[in-house]
mmCIF file of C-alpha atoms and ligand atoms in Angstrom:
data_model
loop_
_atom_site.group_PDB
_atom_site.id
_atom_site.type_symbol
_atom_site.label_atom_id
_atom_site.label_comp_id
_atom_site.label_asym_id
_atom_site.label_seq_id
_atom_site.Cartn_x
_atom_site.Cartn_y
_atom_site.Cartn_z
ATOM 1 C CA UNK R 179 -115.254 164.611 -96.501
ATOM 2 C CA UNK R 180 -113.555 165.988 -93.487
ATOM 3 C CA UNK R 181 -110.702 168.303 -92.465
ATOM 4 C CA UNK R 182 -107.677 166.721 -90.311
ATOM 5 C CA UNK R 183 -105.551 168.400 -87.957
ATOM 6 C CA UNK R 184 -102.840 166.761 -85.672
ATOM 7 C CA UNK R 185 -101.909 169.446 -83.092
ATOM 8 C CA UNK R 186 -98.762 168.888 -80.996
ATOM 9 C CA UNK R 187 -99.109 165.229 -81.031
ATOM 10 C CA UNK R 188 -96.866 162.934 -78.876
ATOM 11 C CA UNK R 189 -96.578 159.252 -78.698
ATOM 12 C CA UNK R 190 -94.554 157.201 -76.403
ATOM 13 C CA UNK R 191 -94.619 153.312 -76.161
ATOM 14 C CA UNK R 192 -93.240 153.717 -72.519
ATOM 15 C CA UNK R 193 -90.375 151.713 -71.100
ATOM 16 C CA UNK R 194 -88.292 155.037 -70.819
ATOM 17 C CA UNK R 195 -87.833 154.935 -74.543
ATOM 18 C CA UNK R 196 -87.531 158.052 -76.436
ATOM 19 C CA UNK R 197 -90.876 159.292 -77.606
ATOM 20 C CA UNK R 198 -91.747 157.727 -80.987
ATOM 21 C CA UNK R 199 -93.628 160.783 -82.270
ATOM 22 C CA UNK R 200 -92.515 164.247 -81.128
ATOM 23 C CA UNK R 201 -94.821 167.193 -81.236
ATOM 24 C CA UNK R 202 -96.321 166.350 -84.716
ATOM 25 C CA UNK R 203 -98.316 169.336 -86.198
ATOM 26 C CA UNK R 204 -99.997 168.815 -89.390
ATOM 27 C CA UNK R 205 -103.158 170.030 -91.105
ATOM 28 C CA UNK R 206 -104.979 169.295 -94.152
ATOM 29 C CA UNK R 207 -108.234 170.515 -95.960
ATOM 30 C CA UNK R 208 -111.138 168.551 -96.704
ATOM 31 C CA UNK R 209 -110.612 166.398 -99.772
ATOM 32 C CA UNK R 210 -106.834 166.840 -99.790
ATOM 33 C CA UNK R 211 -104.337 163.823 -99.989
ATOM 34 C CA UNK R 212 -101.409 163.778 -97.584
ATOM 35 C CA UNK R 213 -98.403 161.657 -98.052
ATOM 36 C CA UNK R 214 -96.273 160.648 -95.009
ATOM 37 C CA UNK R 215 -92.887 159.516 -96.086
ATOM 38 C CA UNK R 216 -89.602 158.702 -94.177
ATOM 39 C CA UNK R 217 -87.255 155.894 -93.516
ATOM 40 C CA UNK R 218 -88.177 152.821 -91.768
ATOM 41 C CA UNK R 219 -88.884 153.131 -88.059
ATOM 42 C CA UNK R 220 -89.449 157.055 -88.294
ATOM 43 C CA UNK R 221 -92.860 156.396 -86.734
ATOM 44 C CA UNK R 222 -95.118 156.365 -89.743
ATOM 45 C CA UNK R 223 -97.436 153.593 -88.890
ATOM 46 C CA UNK R 224 -97.386 154.713 -85.394
ATOM 47 C CA UNK R 225 -99.035 158.173 -86.488
ATOM 48 C CA UNK R 226 -101.504 156.095 -88.710
ATOM 49 C CA UNK R 227 -102.519 153.851 -85.846
ATOM 50 C CA UNK R 228 -103.118 156.917 -83.438
ATOM 51 C CA UNK R 229 -105.116 158.674 -86.172
ATOM 52 C CA UNK R 230 -107.264 155.299 -86.513
ATOM 53 C CA UNK R 231 -107.399 154.879 -83.032
ATOM 54 C CA UNK R 232 -105.477 151.558 -82.555
ATOM 55 C CA UNK R 233 -102.834 153.290 -80.374
ATOM 56 C CA UNK R 234 -103.637 155.891 -77.701
ATOM 57 C CA UNK R 235 -101.732 159.048 -78.041
ATOM 58 C CA UNK R 236 -99.546 160.287 -75.205
ATOM 59 C CA UNK R 237 -100.445 163.814 -75.591
ATOM 60 C CA UNK R 238 -101.832 166.535 -78.154
ATOM 61 C CA UNK R 239 -104.982 166.328 -80.267
ATOM 62 C CA UNK R 240 -106.485 164.884 -83.360
ATOM 63 C CA UNK R 241 -109.131 167.141 -84.902
ATOM 64 C CA UNK R 242 -111.630 165.893 -87.545
ATOM 65 C CA UNK R 243 -113.764 168.715 -88.661
ATOM 66 C CA UNK R 244 -112.523 170.697 -85.790
ATOM 67 C CA UNK R 245 -113.665 167.930 -83.177
ATOM 68 C CA UNK R 246 -111.110 166.309 -81.235
ATOM 69 C CA UNK R 247 -111.303 162.418 -81.723
ATOM 70 C CA UNK R 248 -108.284 161.377 -79.835
ATOM 71 C CA UNK R 249 -110.374 159.823 -76.812
ATOM 72 C CA UNK R 250 -112.867 157.996 -79.170
ATOM 73 C CA UNK R 251 -112.827 154.500 -79.852
ATOM 74 C CA UNK R 252 -111.697 153.242 -83.356
ATOM 75 C CA UNK R 253 -115.206 152.224 -84.450
ATOM 76 C CA UNK R 254 -116.676 155.608 -83.665
ATOM 77 C CA UNK R 255 -114.226 157.486 -85.809
ATOM 78 C CA UNK R 256 -115.551 156.824 -89.162
ATOM 79 C CA UNK R 257 -112.008 156.377 -90.665
ATOM 80 C CA UNK R 258 -110.992 153.405 -92.833
ATOM 81 C CA UNK R 259 -107.637 151.886 -92.881
ATOM 82 C CA UNK R 260 -105.912 149.772 -95.505
ATOM 83 C CA UNK R 261 -102.774 148.055 -94.317
ATOM 84 C CA UNK R 262 -99.691 146.905 -95.834
ATOM 85 C CA UNK R 263 -100.445 143.125 -95.331
ATOM 86 C CA UNK R 264 -103.887 142.589 -96.734
ATOM 87 C CA UNK R 265 -105.352 139.896 -94.797
ATOM 88 C CA UNK R 266 -108.428 138.924 -96.400
ATOM 89 C CA UNK R 267 -110.670 136.009 -94.906
ATOM 90 C CA UNK R 268 -109.687 133.008 -96.938
ATOM 91 C CA UNK R 269 -112.909 131.163 -96.649
ATOM 92 C CA UNK R 270 -115.039 133.929 -97.977
ATOM 93 C CA UNK R 271 -115.535 134.923 -101.430
ATOM 94 C CA UNK R 272 -114.439 138.301 -102.754
ATOM 95 C CA UNK R 273 -117.956 139.692 -102.675
ATOM 96 C CA UNK R 274 -118.308 138.480 -98.950
ATOM 97 C CA UNK R 275 -114.837 140.035 -98.048
ATOM 98 C CA UNK R 276 -115.976 143.372 -99.406
ATOM 99 C CA UNK R 277 -119.518 143.207 -97.792
ATOM 100 C CA UNK R 278 -118.245 142.038 -94.338
ATOM 101 C CA UNK R 279 -117.767 145.145 -92.829
ATOM 102 C CA UNK R 280 -121.171 146.502 -93.970
ATOM 103 C CA UNK R 281 -123.039 143.287 -92.589
ATOM 104 C CA UNK R 282 -121.666 143.777 -89.246
ATOM 105 C CA UNK R 283 -122.890 147.372 -89.407
ATOM 106 C CA UNK R 284 -126.158 146.022 -90.040
ATOM 107 C CA UNK R 285 -126.612 147.583 -93.472
ATOM 108 C CA UNK R 286 -129.681 146.295 -95.354
ATOM 109 C CA UNK R 287 -128.871 143.670 -98.090
ATOM 110 C CA UNK R 288 -129.944 145.472 -100.892
ATOM 111 C CA UNK R 289 -127.792 148.426 -99.887
ATOM 112 C CA UNK R 290 -124.775 145.950 -99.403
ATOM 113 C CA UNK R 291 -125.358 144.591 -102.910
ATOM 114 C CA UNK R 292 -125.216 147.942 -104.464
ATOM 115 C CA UNK R 293 -122.391 149.139 -102.508
ATOM 116 C CA UNK R 294 -120.431 146.087 -103.569
ATOM 117 C CA UNK R 295 -121.201 146.533 -106.945
ATOM 118 C CA UNK R 296 -120.059 150.148 -107.083
ATOM 119 C CA UNK R 297 -116.735 149.397 -105.421
ATOM 120 C CA UNK R 298 -116.224 146.353 -107.707
ATOM 121 C CA UNK R 299 -116.833 148.729 -110.791
ATOM 122 C CA UNK R 300 -114.336 151.385 -109.307
ATOM 123 C CA UNK R 301 -111.598 149.023 -108.655
ATOM 124 C CA UNK R 302 -112.228 146.824 -111.906
ATOM 125 C CA UNK R 303 -112.766 143.562 -110.001
ATOM 126 C CA UNK R 304 -116.408 142.863 -110.995
ATOM 127 C CA UNK R 305 -115.159 139.405 -112.634
ATOM 128 C CA UNK R 306 -113.535 138.212 -109.513
ATOM 129 C CA UNK R 307 -116.360 138.638 -107.059
ATOM 130 C CA UNK R 308 -117.416 134.920 -106.621
ATOM 131 C CA UNK R 309 -113.562 133.816 -106.081
ATOM 132 C CA UNK R 310 -111.991 132.995 -103.038
ATOM 133 C CA UNK R 311 -108.502 134.926 -102.213
ATOM 134 C CA UNK R 312 -106.439 131.932 -103.007
ATOM 135 C CA UNK R 313 -107.647 132.401 -106.429
ATOM 136 C CA UNK R 314 -106.462 135.629 -106.879
ATOM 137 C CA UNK R 315 -102.764 137.387 -107.556
ATOM 138 C CA UNK R 316 -101.217 139.566 -105.343
ATOM 139 C CA UNK R 317 -102.472 142.754 -107.000
ATOM 140 C CA UNK R 318 -105.854 141.370 -107.233
ATOM 141 C CA UNK R 319 -105.788 140.701 -103.391
ATOM 142 C CA UNK R 320 -104.727 144.092 -102.554
ATOM 143 C CA UNK R 321 -107.595 145.498 -104.624
ATOM 144 C CA UNK R 322 -110.071 143.529 -102.757
ATOM 145 C CA UNK R 323 -108.349 144.724 -99.478
ATOM 146 C CA UNK R 324 -108.917 148.172 -100.691
ATOM 147 C CA UNK R 325 -112.433 147.438 -101.836
ATOM 148 C CA UNK R 326 -113.107 146.523 -98.258
ATOM 149 C CA UNK R 327 -112.222 149.905 -97.159
ATOM 150 C CA UNK R 328 -113.914 151.720 -99.994
ATOM 151 C CA UNK R 329 -117.259 150.053 -99.384
ATOM 152 C CA UNK R 330 -117.554 152.343 -96.452
ATOM 153 C CA UNK R 331 -117.713 156.019 -97.089
ATOM 154 C CA UNK R 332 -115.635 157.071 -94.006
ATOM 155 C CA UNK R 333 -114.733 160.767 -93.284
ATOM 156 C CA UNK R 334 -111.017 159.786 -94.062
ATOM 157 C CA UNK R 335 -108.945 157.033 -95.625
ATOM 158 C CA UNK R 336 -105.710 155.942 -94.233
ATOM 159 C CA UNK R 337 -103.515 153.923 -96.334
ATOM 160 C CA UNK R 338 -100.109 152.323 -94.626
ATOM 161 C CA UNK R 339 -97.682 151.391 -97.668
ATOM 162 C CA UNK R 340 -100.659 149.591 -99.508
ATOM 163 C CA UNK R 341 -98.585 148.826 -102.575
ATOM 164 C CA UNK R 342 -95.338 147.679 -100.894
ATOM 165 C CA UNK R 343 -95.838 144.125 -101.388
ATOM 166 C CA UNK R 344 -96.662 144.442 -105.187
ATOM 167 C CA UNK R 345 -94.120 144.110 -107.963
ATOM 168 C CA UNK R 346 -93.036 147.068 -109.628
ATOM 169 C CA UNK R 347 -95.261 146.964 -112.715
ATOM 170 C CA UNK R 348 -98.366 146.554 -110.608
ATOM 171 C CA UNK R 349 -97.202 149.590 -108.196
ATOM 172 C CA UNK R 350 -97.244 151.779 -110.909
ATOM 173 C CA UNK R 351 -100.583 150.718 -112.316
ATOM 174 C CA UNK R 352 -102.114 150.747 -108.705
ATOM 175 C CA UNK R 353 -100.689 154.205 -108.152
ATOM 176 C CA UNK R 354 -102.202 155.582 -111.060
ATOM 177 C CA UNK R 355 -105.705 153.965 -110.005
ATOM 178 C CA UNK R 356 -105.430 155.103 -106.496
ATOM 179 C CA UNK R 357 -105.012 158.689 -107.827
ATOM 180 C CA UNK R 358 -107.848 158.424 -110.171
ATOM 181 C CA UNK R 359 -110.034 157.030 -107.302
ATOM 182 C CA UNK R 360 -109.157 159.994 -105.142
ATOM 183 C CA UNK R 361 -110.097 162.428 -108.072
ATOM 184 C CA UNK R 362 -113.500 160.799 -108.305
ATOM 185 C CA UNK R 363 -114.101 160.116 -104.530
ATOM 186 C CA UNK R 364 -112.201 163.304 -103.293
ATOM 187 C CA UNK R 365 -112.163 161.736 -99.914
ATOM 188 C CA UNK R 366 -109.516 163.259 -97.276
ATOM 189 C CA UNK R 367 -106.724 160.692 -97.449
ATOM 190 C CA UNK R 368 -103.537 159.983 -95.545
ATOM 191 C CA UNK R 369 -101.213 157.725 -97.426
ATOM 192 C CA UNK R 370 -97.959 156.354 -96.096
ATOM 193 C CA UNK R 371 -95.049 155.403 -98.319
ATOM 194 C CA UNK R 372 -91.433 155.017 -98.672
ATOM 195 C CA UNK R 373 -91.326 155.225 -102.209
ATOM 196 C CA UNK R 374 -90.538 158.720 -103.301
ATOM 197 C CA UNK R 375 -92.286 158.541 -106.707
ATOM 198 C CA UNK R 376 -95.532 157.852 -104.744
ATOM 199 C CA UNK R 377 -94.744 160.860 -102.652
ATOM 200 C CA UNK R 378 -94.161 163.035 -105.404
ATOM 201 C CA UNK R 379 -96.994 162.081 -107.742
ATOM 202 C CA UNK R 380 -99.732 161.145 -105.441
ATOM 203 C CA UNK R 381 -100.156 163.852 -102.778
ATOM 204 C CA UNK R 382 -101.485 167.339 -102.665
ATOM 205 C CA UNK R 383 -99.235 167.670 -99.459
ATOM 206 C CA UNK R 384 -96.256 165.732 -98.349
ATOM 207 C CA UNK R 385 -94.701 165.286 -94.647
ATOM 208 C CA UNK R 386 -91.297 164.118 -94.592
ATOM 209 C CA UNK R 387 -90.435 162.312 -91.135
ATOM 210 C CA UNK R 388 -87.477 161.289 -89.415
ATOM 211 C CA UNK R 389 -86.986 160.075 -85.884
ATOM 212 C CA UNK R 390 -90.618 160.909 -85.115
ATOM 213 C CA UNK R 391 -90.265 164.547 -86.056
ATOM 214 C CA UNK R 392 -91.795 166.142 -89.234
ATOM 215 C CA UNK R 393 -88.727 167.624 -91.132
ATOM 216 C CA UNK R 394 -90.857 169.177 -93.445
ATOM 217 C CA UNK R 395 -94.603 169.748 -94.516
ATOM 218 C CA UNK R 396 -95.279 171.370 -97.892
ATOM 219 C CA UNK R 397 -96.526 170.456 -101.454
ATOM 220 C CA UNK R 398 -94.316 168.025 -103.352
ATOM 221 C CA UNK R 399 -92.807 171.132 -105.475
ATOM 222 C CA UNK R 400 -91.902 172.953 -102.254
ATOM 223 C CA UNK R 401 -90.309 169.539 -100.955
ATOM 224 C CA UNK R 402 -88.460 168.856 -104.039
ATOM 225 C CA UNK R 403 -87.278 172.478 -105.042
ATOM 226 C CA UNK R 404 -87.081 174.141 -101.680
ATOM 227 C CA UNK R 405 -85.926 171.409 -99.153
ATOM 228 C CA UNK R 406 -85.615 172.528 -95.454
ATOM 229 C CA UNK R 407 -82.378 170.560 -94.805
ATOM 230 C CA UNK R 408 -80.045 167.989 -95.987
ATOM 231 C CA UNK R 409 -82.261 165.399 -94.836
ATOM 232 C CA UNK R 410 -85.089 166.302 -97.081
ATOM 233 C CA UNK R 411 -83.016 167.069 -99.966
ATOM 234 C CA UNK R 412 -81.200 163.758 -99.938
ATOM 235 C CA UNK R 413 -84.515 161.832 -99.518
ATOM 236 C CA UNK R 414 -86.490 162.945 -102.198
ATOM 237 C CA UNK R 415 -85.548 162.834 -105.948
ATOM 238 C CA UNK R 416 -84.214 160.080 -108.227
ATOM 239 C CA UNK R 417 -81.318 160.032 -109.226
ATOM 240 C CA UNK R 418 -80.833 161.824 -105.938
ATOM 241 C CA UNK R 419 -79.501 165.265 -105.150
ATOM 242 C CA UNK R 420 -75.605 165.844 -105.589
ATOM 243 C CA UNK R 421 -73.761 166.983 -102.557
ATOM 244 C CA UNK R 422 -70.517 168.731 -103.107
ATOM 245 C CA UNK R 423 -68.410 170.017 -99.927
ATOM 246 C CA UNK R 424 -66.959 173.454 -100.257
ATOM 247 C CA UNK R 425 -65.495 176.065 -97.825
ATOM 248 C CA UNK R 426 -66.714 179.675 -97.901
ATOM 249 C CA UNK R 427 -64.114 182.026 -99.238
ATOM 250 C CA UNK R 428 -64.404 185.925 -99.272
ATOM 251 C CA UNK R 429 -62.845 188.004 -102.084
ATOM 252 C CA UNK R 430 -63.621 191.652 -102.857
ATOM 253 C CA UNK R 431 -66.876 191.544 -100.706
ATOM 254 C CA UNK R 432 -68.105 188.462 -102.332
ATOM 255 C CA UNK R 433 -68.862 185.141 -100.922
ATOM 256 C CA UNK R 434 -67.336 182.366 -103.197
ATOM 257 C CA UNK R 435 -66.936 178.621 -103.132
ATOM 258 C CA UNK R 436 -64.369 176.913 -105.082
ATOM 259 C CA UNK R 437 -65.328 173.963 -107.221
ATOM 260 C CA UNK R 438 -62.558 171.633 -108.430
ATOM 261 C CA UNK R 439 -62.774 168.678 -110.889
ATOM 262 C CA UNK R 440 -59.118 167.755 -110.699
ATOM 263 C CA UNK R 441 -58.695 169.363 -114.509
ATOM 264 C CA UNK R 442 -60.431 172.620 -113.863
ATOM 265 C CA UNK R 443 -61.710 175.151 -111.152
ATOM 266 C CA UNK R 444 -64.259 177.851 -110.732
ATOM 267 C CA UNK R 445 -65.436 180.169 -108.130
ATOM 268 C CA UNK R 446 -69.064 180.012 -107.531
ATOM 269 C CA UNK R 447 -70.871 183.060 -106.240
ATOM 270 C CA UNK R 448 -72.731 181.919 -102.924
ATOM 271 C CA UNK R 449 -76.164 183.429 -102.357
ATOM 272 C CA UNK R 450 -75.721 183.946 -98.608
ATOM 273 C CA UNK R 451 -76.049 186.488 -96.032
ATOM 274 C CA UNK R 452 -72.983 188.531 -95.289
ATOM 275 C CA UNK R 453 -72.547 187.044 -91.522
ATOM 276 C CA UNK R 454 -71.392 183.764 -93.022
ATOM 277 C CA UNK R 455 -67.676 183.511 -91.864
ATOM 278 C CA UNK R 456 -65.008 182.921 -94.202
ATOM 279 C CA UNK R 457 -63.879 179.130 -93.947
ATOM 280 C CA UNK R 458 -67.249 178.078 -92.762
ATOM 281 C CA UNK R 459 -67.791 174.375 -94.305
ATOM 282 C CA UNK R 460 -70.823 174.009 -96.369
ATOM 283 C CA UNK R 461 -72.455 171.481 -98.603
ATOM 284 C CA UNK R 462 -73.730 172.558 -101.952
ATOM 285 C CA UNK R 463 -76.754 170.732 -103.333
ATOM 286 C CA UNK R 464 -77.252 170.293 -106.927
ATOM 287 C CA UNK R 465 -80.148 168.390 -108.657
ATOM 288 C CA UNK R 466 -78.651 166.161 -111.561
ATOM 289 C CA UNK R 467 -81.012 168.101 -113.975
ATOM 290 C CA UNK R 468 -79.867 171.637 -112.970
ATOM 291 C CA UNK R 469 -76.261 170.843 -114.703
ATOM 292 C CA UNK R 470 -76.212 172.222 -118.004
ATOM 293 C CA UNK R 471 -73.638 171.275 -120.331
ATOM 294 C CA UNK R 472 -72.305 174.429 -122.241
ATOM 295 C CA UNK R 473 -70.854 174.412 -125.520
ATOM 296 C CA UNK R 474 -66.960 173.730 -125.151
ATOM 297 C CA UNK R 475 -65.208 177.061 -125.486
ATOM 298 C CA UNK R 476 -68.038 179.067 -124.621
ATOM 299 C CA UNK R 477 -67.661 181.089 -121.142
ATOM 300 C CA UNK R 478 -69.851 181.147 -118.566
ATOM 301 C CA UNK R 479 -68.640 182.531 -115.121
ATOM 302 C CA UNK R 480 -69.404 179.614 -113.068
ATOM 303 C CA UNK R 481 -68.433 177.005 -115.804
ATOM 304 C CA UNK R 482 -66.215 174.118 -114.689
ATOM 305 C CA UNK R 483 -64.821 171.600 -117.049
ATOM 306 C CA UNK R 484 -64.715 167.935 -115.870
ATOM 307 C CA UNK R 485 -63.924 164.436 -117.043
ATOM 308 C CA UNK R 486 -66.714 162.086 -117.543
ATOM 309 C CA UNK R 487 -65.954 158.974 -115.543
ATOM 310 C CA UNK R 488 -69.037 156.885 -116.020
ATOM 311 C CA UNK R 489 -71.929 156.947 -118.436
ATOM 312 C CA UNK R 490 -75.153 155.291 -117.503
ATOM 313 C CA UNK R 491 -77.898 155.351 -120.401
ATOM 314 C CA UNK R 492 -81.374 154.791 -118.607
ATOM 315 C CA UNK R 493 -83.581 155.091 -121.745
ATOM 316 C CA UNK R 494 -85.256 158.422 -120.904
ATOM 317 C CA UNK R 495 -81.803 160.221 -119.773
ATOM 318 C CA UNK R 496 -78.165 159.573 -119.934
ATOM 319 C CA UNK R 497 -76.442 159.921 -116.832
ATOM 320 C CA UNK R 498 -72.811 161.175 -116.898
ATOM 321 C CA UNK R 499 -70.608 161.025 -113.620
ATOM 322 C CA UNK R 500 -68.070 163.594 -112.822
ATOM 323 C CA UNK R 501 -65.926 164.445 -109.592
ATOM 324 C CA UNK R 502 -66.126 167.945 -107.958
ATOM 325 C CA UNK R 503 -64.256 168.777 -104.960
ATOM 326 C CA UNK R 504 -63.630 164.798 -104.271
ATOM 327 C CA UNK R 505 -67.465 164.187 -104.483
ATOM 328 C CA UNK R 506 -69.327 162.257 -107.248
ATOM 329 C CA UNK R 507 -71.704 164.246 -109.248
ATOM 330 C CA UNK R 508 -74.287 162.898 -111.559
ATOM 331 C CA UNK R 509 -75.452 165.026 -114.568
ATOM 332 C CA UNK R 510 -78.521 164.250 -116.230
ATOM 333 C CA UNK R 511 -78.287 164.517 -119.952
ATOM 334 C CA UNK R 512 -80.711 164.030 -122.890
ATOM 335 C CA UNK R 513 -80.588 160.422 -124.061
ATOM 336 C CA UNK R 514 -79.084 161.339 -127.265
ATOM 337 C CA UNK R 515 -76.248 162.954 -125.567
ATOM 338 C CA UNK R 516 -73.943 160.234 -125.031
ATOM 339 C CA UNK R 517 -70.376 161.624 -124.321
ATOM 340 C CA UNK R 518 -67.529 159.189 -124.162
ATOM 341 C CA UNK R 519 -65.911 158.074 -120.978
ATOM 342 C CA UNK R 520 -62.937 160.300 -120.551
ATOM 343 C CA UNK R 521 -64.358 163.099 -122.541
ATOM 344 C CA UNK R 522 -64.467 166.689 -120.957
ATOM 345 C CA UNK R 523 -67.790 168.361 -120.285
ATOM 346 C CA UNK R 524 -68.150 172.100 -119.585
ATOM 347 C CA UNK R 525 -70.616 172.169 -116.680
ATOM 348 C CA UNK R 526 -72.590 175.247 -116.140
ATOM 349 C CA UNK R 527 -73.922 176.006 -112.846
ATOM 350 C CA UNK R 528 -76.678 178.503 -111.953
ATOM 351 C CA UNK R 529 -75.463 180.327 -108.590
ATOM 352 C CA UNK R 530 -79.208 181.228 -108.095
ATOM 353 C CA UNK R 531 -80.445 177.905 -108.073
ATOM 354 C CA UNK R 532 -77.807 175.707 -106.031
ATOM 355 C CA UNK R 533 -78.788 175.008 -102.536
ATOM 356 C CA UNK R 534 -76.591 175.574 -99.489
ATOM 357 C CA UNK R 535 -76.600 173.608 -96.329
ATOM 358 C CA UNK R 536 -74.537 174.027 -93.207
ATOM 359 C CA UNK R 537 -72.146 171.063 -93.374
ATOM 360 C CA UNK R 538 -72.498 170.401 -89.491
ATOM 361 C CA UNK R 539 -76.166 170.875 -88.918
ATOM 362 C CA UNK R 540 -77.605 169.943 -92.250
ATOM 363 C CA UNK R 541 -79.702 173.083 -92.172
ATOM 364 C CA UNK R 542 -80.497 174.924 -95.285
ATOM 365 C CA UNK R 543 -78.662 178.477 -95.353
ATOM 366 C CA UNK R 544 -80.294 181.113 -97.591
ATOM 367 C CA UNK R 545 -79.754 184.615 -98.630
ATOM 368 C CA UNK R 546 -79.654 187.386 -96.258
ATOM 369 C CA UNK R 547 -83.356 188.339 -95.088
ATOM 370 C CA UNK R 548 -84.550 191.024 -97.162
ATOM 371 C CA UNK R 549 -82.177 190.170 -100.218
ATOM 372 C CA UNK R 550 -83.439 189.018 -103.365
ATOM 373 C CA UNK R 551 -81.742 185.800 -103.377
ATOM 374 C CA UNK R 552 -79.761 186.766 -106.409
ATOM 375 C CA UNK R 553 -76.130 187.107 -106.477
ATOM 376 C CA UNK R 554 -74.242 189.672 -108.151
ATOM 377 C CA UNK R 555 -71.583 187.961 -110.325
ATOM 378 C CA UNK R 556 -68.461 189.682 -111.279
ATOM 379 C CA UNK R 557 -66.019 188.299 -113.595
ATOM 380 C CA UNK R 558 -62.999 186.644 -111.670
ATOM 381 C CA UNK R 559 -59.948 185.176 -113.095
ATOM 382 C CA UNK R 560 -60.337 181.456 -114.005
ATOM 383 C CA UNK R 561 -57.865 179.183 -112.451
ATOM 384 C CA UNK R 562 -56.279 176.541 -114.437
ATOM 385 C CA UNK R 563 -54.249 173.838 -113.252
HETATM 386 N N1 ADP M 83 -96.243 148.609 -80.331
HETATM 387 C C1 ADP M 83 -95.008 148.933 -79.966
HETATM 388 N N2 ADP M 83 -94.306 148.861 -78.815
HETATM 389 C C2 ADP M 83 -93.117 149.373 -78.837
HETATM 390 N N3 ADP M 83 -92.490 150.171 -79.860
HETATM 391 C C3 ADP M 83 -93.228 150.238 -81.056
HETATM 392 C C4 ADP M 83 -94.275 149.606 -81.344
HETATM 393 N N4 ADP M 83 -94.701 149.873 -82.526
HETATM 394 C C5 ADP M 83 -93.738 150.499 -82.928
HETATM 395 N N5 ADP M 83 -92.698 150.913 -82.180
HETATM 396 C C6 ADP M 83 -91.482 151.533 -82.262
HETATM 397 O O1 ADP M 83 -91.726 152.772 -82.746
HETATM 398 C C7 ADP M 83 -90.693 153.199 -83.878
HETATM 399 C C8 ADP M 83 -91.692 153.553 -85.221
HETATM 400 O O2 ADP M 83 -92.310 152.532 -85.428
HETATM 401 P P1 ADP M 83 -93.385 152.426 -86.850
HETATM 402 O O3 ADP M 83 -94.299 153.637 -86.534
HETATM 403 O O4 ADP M 83 -93.642 151.050 -87.037
HETATM 404 O O5 ADP M 83 -92.449 153.041 -88.037
HETATM 405 P P2 ADP M 83 -92.613 153.011 -89.617
HETATM 406 O O6 ADP M 83 -93.940 152.705 -89.991
HETATM 407 O O7 ADP M 83 -92.339 154.529 -90.024
HETATM 408 O O8 ADP M 83 -91.594 152.156 -90.069
HETATM 409 C C9 ADP M 83 -89.962 152.050 -84.108
HETATM 410 O O9 ADP M 83 -88.660 152.313 -83.445
HETATM 411 C C10 ADP M 83 -90.626 150.867 -83.543
HETATM 412 O O10 ADP M 83 -89.685 149.874 -82.999
HETATM 413 MG MG1 MG M 84 -94.791 151.144 -91.033
#
């Protein structure tokens, strides 16, 4: 077990190209599980290869237990990596594949046998040990690849999209197994994925990357509930967060945003600092599960009635789509709530929970510093078309 700290890490592949990694600062405690998530090409594999020592860094430090390892050769780093493509040795049995790394480290025969048995039991591949890779399914091959890494007891495990070649059902199974494995072994782990369910469920910490920059680093809950910007907000969550454009209005000392469904309007109080100019364009962020359907006729101050355009029953939820300010908005309803297309829903929004972003920069806008983040709500005349 070891702590891992990345300090002002830079990586350029040269050729006058922009830096692939730009000032990465991350730090995880011993035994923690860090998820790196971000779109294809944002630099996730580059970062992993730098930690493993397969690529040199251009600047900055990689500290394991406080010691900078960025100049060390890969074999001296005591870090094991599992790649997306699990190249097993085709002529070797599963047993030999798992034992290979231990053999070249000159581990005694008896110790190797013991280690292979331990790993095979952990990954439930004991019955496959004498088979060749070609006689295994994709999922079994991936377990063997993982077994090869786990047969060592390194300070740190690196996983680079280890499940992305597996079919959906196996991915879910392996996800649970990886989590179980980490709970048992408690080895410091960095795990790359572009699957947001893996990102939310596996990690103690999540780093969301874009264009070689960490956009936000926090717990899964912080990333989900308190995103730093529009990119993070839109990247995490399924179905994704709804984004509704609106313009700041000022009325009687209050900041408001008009929401228009085509058949009804409401003025939503905006929890913002007083310095926000009238007319400024914002994006309102609203998770599908935050929209409450109020009983028709009840009167919430920030209710807006809207017509259901599409219904999608997914099994565990029913998704109802409406339009607000011209944007499609998904409402997540209970499975037994199945309003008809064309029906009117009375949507109730909680002004204290909606998120606000600057429409130009995408940065999150928050209540005034020192403020409570709560907005005083005074009754306003409701506008009907
Ligand atoms: N060996 C390399 N030489 C030059 N450019 C590279 C090399 N490896 C990756 N890149 C570039 O670095 C960027 C990040 O790639 P990568 O780290 O593989 O992203 P990700 O794993 O997030 O998909 C991409 O633009 C890619 O083309
Ligand atoms: Mg990659």
